[in-house]
Amino acid sequence: MIKFGKKVVKFRIPILIISLLLLVPSIIGYLNTRINYDILSYLPGDIETMEGQDILLEEFGTGAFSVAVVEGMENKDVAILKEEIEQVDHVKDVLWYDSIADLSIPMEILPADIKNELKNEDKNATVMIIMMDTSMSADETLDAVEKIRGLTDQKCLLSGMSAVVADIKKICNSEAIMYVVIAAGLSTVVLSLTMDSFLIPLFFLLSIGMAIIYNLGTNFVAGEISFITQALAAVLQLAVTMDYSIFLWHSYQENQERYPGDKKRAMAHAISNTISSVVGSSITTVAGFLAMCFMTFTLGLDLGIVMAKGVVFGVIGCVTILPSMILIFDRAIEKTRHRAVIPDLGRIGNFVTKKYMVFIALFCIILGPAYYGYTHNQVYYDLVGTLPDHLESVMSNTKLEEDFQMGATHVIIADSSLEAKQARAMLKELEEVKGVKLVMGLDSLLGPLVPREMIPDSYQQILDNGKYQMMFIISEYKTASDEVNAQCDTIKGIIKQYDSTAMLIGEAPCTQDLITITDKDFKTVSAVSIVLIFIIIAVVLKSASLPVILVSVIEFAIFINMGIPSYTGTVLPFIASIVIGTIQLGATVDYAILMTNKYKKARYGGASKQESISTALNSSLQSVFVSALSFFAATFGVGLYSSIDMISALCVLLARGAIISFLVVAFILPAMFMVFDKLICKTSAGFLHKEKKVKAESAIL
């Protein structure tokens, strides 16, 4: 590794020039990477709800639909608005009263339930269904939503997933840059307080920032990334790779004392030392992110690959770009030297090792309640319910609930050859399902006063293409509620009796699948991350017992972090329970590995159990504290700022997790070492100190 370090030092100027030039294609790649704002699109393509959406798009030319609430307009004006909406690109059809009959014919001829759902006389509001010829989250669909909104002055509110996705896109585009600014700004404050130079934090952020741009730019190869990945990638990469830069700087300072007056040689050795230490610890972080790739809900694959790639770019930048910057701007760095504001914390080793039984007792006392809270968290799956109230999609959903008592909208796709008698019997059963407010199919419109001939052919073709027929179900229940999930199960049972190939699709059925799939993913990802990191620690530390101890300690921190919401009554986004534990384990187990390596070195050097553990804690605590505090700063500020609860909650949990992991590593891990020292020495390579080793060899001779 020393040869690599010398090469970096020798070619520091070309390295910096090349790294700057590489920003150009990276920025171009980033700007041309599509952002996917639709969570449900990451469901497996082979489940019935997703296959049904494909059929809807392929057979009916309809990929998305929205329910529009129009207020304070006469029927003739609504008809004009309907025509204008139909002229918007990618709007396929608009279903309203005049789709069924001419406005000159009184609305009273319609069946009472259809008439009442189309118009609320008390609120002077009417409802129309807008159907698109592109998929739910396609760029064309989102553009169409914005154009439809622009046709009226807050008199036409759009609900549905496409409207929600359009609003999420708007928020993300306005907030994404601020996420990075806040994370970088707060990290700078922390580093300025804990480092001994005002300028060095700037170079940390510049080198990490370049690695972030490389990472985001290479996402162009995948074609698109999710909005959650876009929002979190830069913040997480900054948080989890900052300690690599801190380690390089501390190693550089130590080697300057070893080689006074020869900064190039000191940096070459610092690079070598950093590679040896950082590569081992970064592998656990990469493994944690890659564990998310085992999710069948492919948002995990999206986030996992981007973040694993980001850690690799972070390590490369740390041992190439950052050393080049430090050497090139050495004079400027020296001029900004100052004493660290936060004092050295490395003096609590003796206290912790003497009182270790107290911390073991705390571990035993807290473990039960923490695990109970961890396994009894409440989670939500409804994206709309956590968005700001001022968004148009939220306002529209509220109007539908308050004025029309409408919640989720389902779509049934059935065989067109289903006999009319059976179709009417099925529709009748569906109307009687608890919480079903309206069933709208071709047969449901044929009341006693409406002969089939009165329904325009164009309208009939919308609902029946000769191969499949489509029906709309309006529910009183909200998406992701227990009531709507039970309702979906009942509806599926009914339609399958009449047509075994019939499918129920829509936001609520997709969300129901999301609940089932992510519950399994949570168990899979947790198991995979623990096994991967367990194996890595076993190989890196050459121990059979240390992986159990280290993973157990960090899992304890995860139980506390994820258990707190259960006791505070906080409802978490569903993705939190899957990714937080994996990220916290992969990113903060490094703290434990750093301390363990120092404990191992001291023990091998002949120090006693208590002296080794105390020395390890004292020498590593400051680095761990700075790393954890930087992680906290980068994520906590974004958590407070973001108006998207899914992003906000994830960042707050990560921030709290970093601090909890720090406290557990500082107090619980040394206590574990005190208790299991004999077991560790017997089951681990490199812990037998020199004196015992010599005695053992003499005894053999």
mmCIF file with all atom_site columns, C-alpha atoms in Angstrom, residues 335-404:
data_model
loop_
_atom_site.group_PDB
_atom_site.id
_atom_site.type_symbol
_atom_site.label_atom_id
_atom_site.label_alt_id
_atom_site.label_comp_id
_atom_site.label_asym_id
_atom_site.label_entity_id
_atom_site.label_seq_id
_atom_site.pdbx_PDB_ins_code
_atom_site.Cartn_x
_atom_site.Cartn_y
_atom_site.Cartn_z
_atom_site.occupancy
_atom_site.B_iso_or_equiv
_atom_site.pdbx_formal_charge
_atom_site.auth_seq_id
_atom_site.auth_comp_id
_atom_site.auth_asym_id
_atom_site.auth_atom_id
_atom_site.pdbx_PDB_model_num
ATOM 1  C CA . LYS A 1 335 ? -2.399  29.306 8.384  1.00 0.00 ? 335 LYS A CA 1
ATOM 2  C CA . THR A 1 336 ? -5.891  28.383 9.592  1.00 0.00 ? 336 THR A CA 1
ATOM 3  C CA . ARG A 1 337 ? -4.737  26.097 12.420 1.00 0.00 ? 337 ARG A CA 1
ATOM 4  C CA . HIS A 1 338 ? -6.484  26.482 15.794 1.00 0.00 ? 338 HIS A CA 1
ATOM 5  C CA . ARG A 1 339 ? -7.160  24.523 18.945 1.00 0.00 ? 339 ARG A CA 1
ATOM 6  C CA . ALA A 1 340 ? -10.153 22.219 18.820 1.00 0.00 ? 340 ALA A CA 1
ATOM 7  C CA . VAL A 1 341 ? -13.110 23.794 20.635 1.00 0.00 ? 341 VAL A CA 1
ATOM 8  C CA . ILE A 1 342 ? -14.487 20.465 21.861 1.00 0.00 ? 342 ILE A CA 1
ATOM 9  C CA . PRO A 1 343 ? -12.045 18.925 24.366 1.00 0.00 ? 343 PRO A CA 1
ATOM 10 C CA . ASP A 1 344 ? -10.604 15.432 24.011 1.00 0.00 ? 344 ASP A CA 1
ATOM 11 C CA . LEU A 1 345 ? -13.078 12.878 25.354 1.00 0.00 ? 345 LEU A CA 1
ATOM 12 C CA . GLY A 1 346 ? -10.574 10.049 25.548 1.00 0.00 ? 346 GLY A CA 1
ATOM 13 C CA . ARG A 1 347 ? -10.321 9.896  29.351 1.00 0.00 ? 347 ARG A CA 1
ATOM 14 C CA . ILE A 1 348 ? -13.251 7.779  30.432 1.00 0.00 ? 348 ILE A CA 1
ATOM 15 C CA . GLY A 1 349 ? -11.666 4.376  29.839 1.00 0.00 ? 349 GLY A CA 1
ATOM 16 C CA . ASN A 1 350 ? -10.817 3.717  33.479 1.00 0.00 ? 350 ASN A CA 1
ATOM 17 C CA . PHE A 1 351 ? -14.296 4.757  34.628 1.00 0.00 ? 351 PHE A CA 1
ATOM 18 C CA . VAL A 1 352 ? -16.061 2.467  32.147 1.00 0.00 ? 352 VAL A CA 1
ATOM 19 C CA . THR A 1 353 ? -13.834 -0.552 32.850 1.00 0.00 ? 353 THR A CA 1
ATOM 20 C CA . LYS A 1 354 ? -14.143 -0.165 36.623 1.00 0.00 ? 354 LYS A CA 1
ATOM 21 C CA . LYS A 1 355 ? -17.939 0.227  36.509 1.00 0.00 ? 355 LYS A CA 1
ATOM 22 C CA . TYR A 1 356 ? -18.477 -2.285 33.716 1.00 0.00 ? 356 TYR A CA 1
ATOM 23 C CA . MET A 1 357 ? -21.022 -4.332 35.675 1.00 0.00 ? 357 MET A CA 1
ATOM 24 C CA . VAL A 1 358 ? -23.254 -1.240 35.876 1.00 0.00 ? 358 VAL A CA 1
ATOM 25 C CA . PHE A 1 359 ? -23.311 -1.030 32.079 1.00 0.00 ? 359 PHE A CA 1
ATOM 26 C CA . ILE A 1 360 ? -23.914 -4.766 31.739 1.00 0.00 ? 360 ILE A CA 1
ATOM 27 C CA . ALA A 1 361 ? -26.878 -4.345 34.106 1.00 0.00 ? 361 ALA A CA 1
ATOM 28 C CA . LEU A 1 362 ? -28.164 -1.412 32.001 1.00 0.00 ? 362 LEU A CA 1
ATOM 29 C CA . PHE A 1 363 ? -27.846 -3.571 28.895 1.00 0.00 ? 363 PHE A CA 1
ATOM 30 C CA . CYS A 1 364 ? -29.936 -6.328 30.476 1.00 0.00 ? 364 CYS A CA 1
ATOM 31 C CA . ILE A 1 365 ? -32.559 -3.891 31.814 1.00 0.00 ? 365 ILE A CA 1
ATOM 32 C CA . ILE A 1 366 ? -32.985 -1.924 28.574 1.00 0.00 ? 366 ILE A CA 1
ATOM 33 C CA . LEU A 1 367 ? -32.828 -4.885 26.172 1.00 0.00 ? 367 LEU A CA 1
ATOM 34 C CA . GLY A 1 368 ? -36.344 -6.208 26.899 1.00 0.00 ? 368 GLY A CA 1
ATOM 35 C CA . PRO A 1 369 ? -38.283 -2.924 26.538 1.00 0.00 ? 369 PRO A CA 1
ATOM 36 C CA . ALA A 1 370 ? -36.136 -1.909 23.536 1.00 0.00 ? 370 ALA A CA 1
ATOM 37 C CA . TYR A 1 371 ? -36.837 -5.158 21.689 1.00 0.00 ? 371 TYR A CA 1
ATOM 38 C CA . TYR A 1 372 ? -40.544 -4.959 22.539 1.00 0.00 ? 372 TYR A CA 1
ATOM 39 C CA . GLY A 1 373 ? -40.741 -1.434 21.117 1.00 0.00 ? 373 GLY A CA 1
ATOM 40 C CA . TYR A 1 374 ? -38.721 -2.519 18.064 1.00 0.00 ? 374 TYR A CA 1
ATOM 41 C CA . THR A 1 375 ? -41.198 -5.299 17.278 1.00 0.00 ? 375 THR A CA 1
ATOM 42 C CA . HIS A 1 376 ? -44.348 -3.258 18.026 1.00 0.00 ? 376 HIS A CA 1
ATOM 43 C CA . ASN A 1 377 ? -43.876 -0.166 15.889 1.00 0.00 ? 377 ASN A CA 1
ATOM 44 C CA . GLN A 1 378 ? -46.769 1.311  13.957 1.00 0.00 ? 378 GLN A CA 1
ATOM 45 C CA . VAL A 1 379 ? -46.053 2.013  10.292 1.00 0.00 ? 379 VAL A CA 1
ATOM 46 C CA . TYR A 1 380 ? -47.979 3.788  7.544  1.00 0.00 ? 380 TYR A CA 1
ATOM 47 C CA . TYR A 1 381 ? -48.180 3.028  3.836  1.00 0.00 ? 381 TYR A CA 1
ATOM 48 C CA . ASP A 1 382 ? -50.385 5.919  2.705  1.00 0.00 ? 382 ASP A CA 1
ATOM 49 C CA . LEU A 1 383 ? -48.143 8.537  1.127  1.00 0.00 ? 383 LEU A CA 1
ATOM 50 C CA . VAL A 1 384 ? -50.885 11.166 0.840  1.00 0.00 ? 384 VAL A CA 1
ATOM 51 C CA . GLY A 1 385 ? -51.672 11.280 4.546  1.00 0.00 ? 385 GLY A CA 1
ATOM 52 C CA . THR A 1 386 ? -48.198 12.548 5.425  1.00 0.00 ? 386 THR A CA 1
ATOM 53 C CA . LEU A 1 387 ? -47.862 15.238 2.763  1.00 0.00 ? 387 LEU A CA 1
ATOM 54 C CA . PRO A 1 388 ? -48.402 18.929 3.605  1.00 0.00 ? 388 PRO A CA 1
ATOM 55 C CA . ASP A 1 389 ? -52.076 19.955 3.713  1.00 0.00 ? 389 ASP A CA 1
ATOM 56 C CA . HIS A 1 390 ? -51.621 22.793 1.196  1.00 0.00 ? 390 HIS A CA 1
ATOM 57 C CA . LEU A 1 391 ? -50.790 20.442 -1.679 1.00 0.00 ? 391 LEU A CA 1
ATOM 58 C CA . GLU A 1 392 ? -53.501 20.192 -4.330 1.00 0.00 ? 392 GLU A CA 1
ATOM 59 C CA . SER A 1 393 ? -53.646 16.385 -4.251 1.00 0.00 ? 393 SER A CA 1
ATOM 60 C CA . VAL A 1 394 ? -54.175 16.456 -0.474 1.00 0.00 ? 394 VAL A CA 1
ATOM 61 C CA . MET A 1 395 ? -56.830 19.179 -0.758 1.00 0.00 ? 395 MET A CA 1
ATOM 62 C CA . SER A 1 396 ? -58.599 17.165 -3.461 1.00 0.00 ? 396 SER A CA 1
ATOM 63 C CA . ASN A 1 397 ? -58.591 13.985 -1.380 1.00 0.00 ? 397 ASN A CA 1
ATOM 64 C CA . THR A 1 398 ? -59.966 15.979 1.549  1.00 0.00 ? 398 THR A CA 1
ATOM 65 C CA . LYS A 1 399 ? -62.769 17.360 -0.666 1.00 0.00 ? 399 LYS A CA 1
ATOM 66 C CA . LEU A 1 400 ? -63.651 13.889 -1.897 1.00 0.00 ? 400 LEU A CA 1
ATOM 67 C CA . GLU A 1 401 ? -63.803 12.603 1.683  1.00 0.00 ? 401 GLU A CA 1
ATOM 68 C CA . GLU A 1 402 ? -65.775 15.534 3.119  1.00 0.00 ? 402 GLU A CA 1
ATOM 69 C CA . ASP A 1 403 ? -68.167 16.387 0.258  1.00 0.00 ? 403 ASP A CA 1
ATOM 70 C CA . PHE A 1 404 ? -68.608 13.018 -1.423 1.00 0.00 ? 404 PHE A CA 1
#
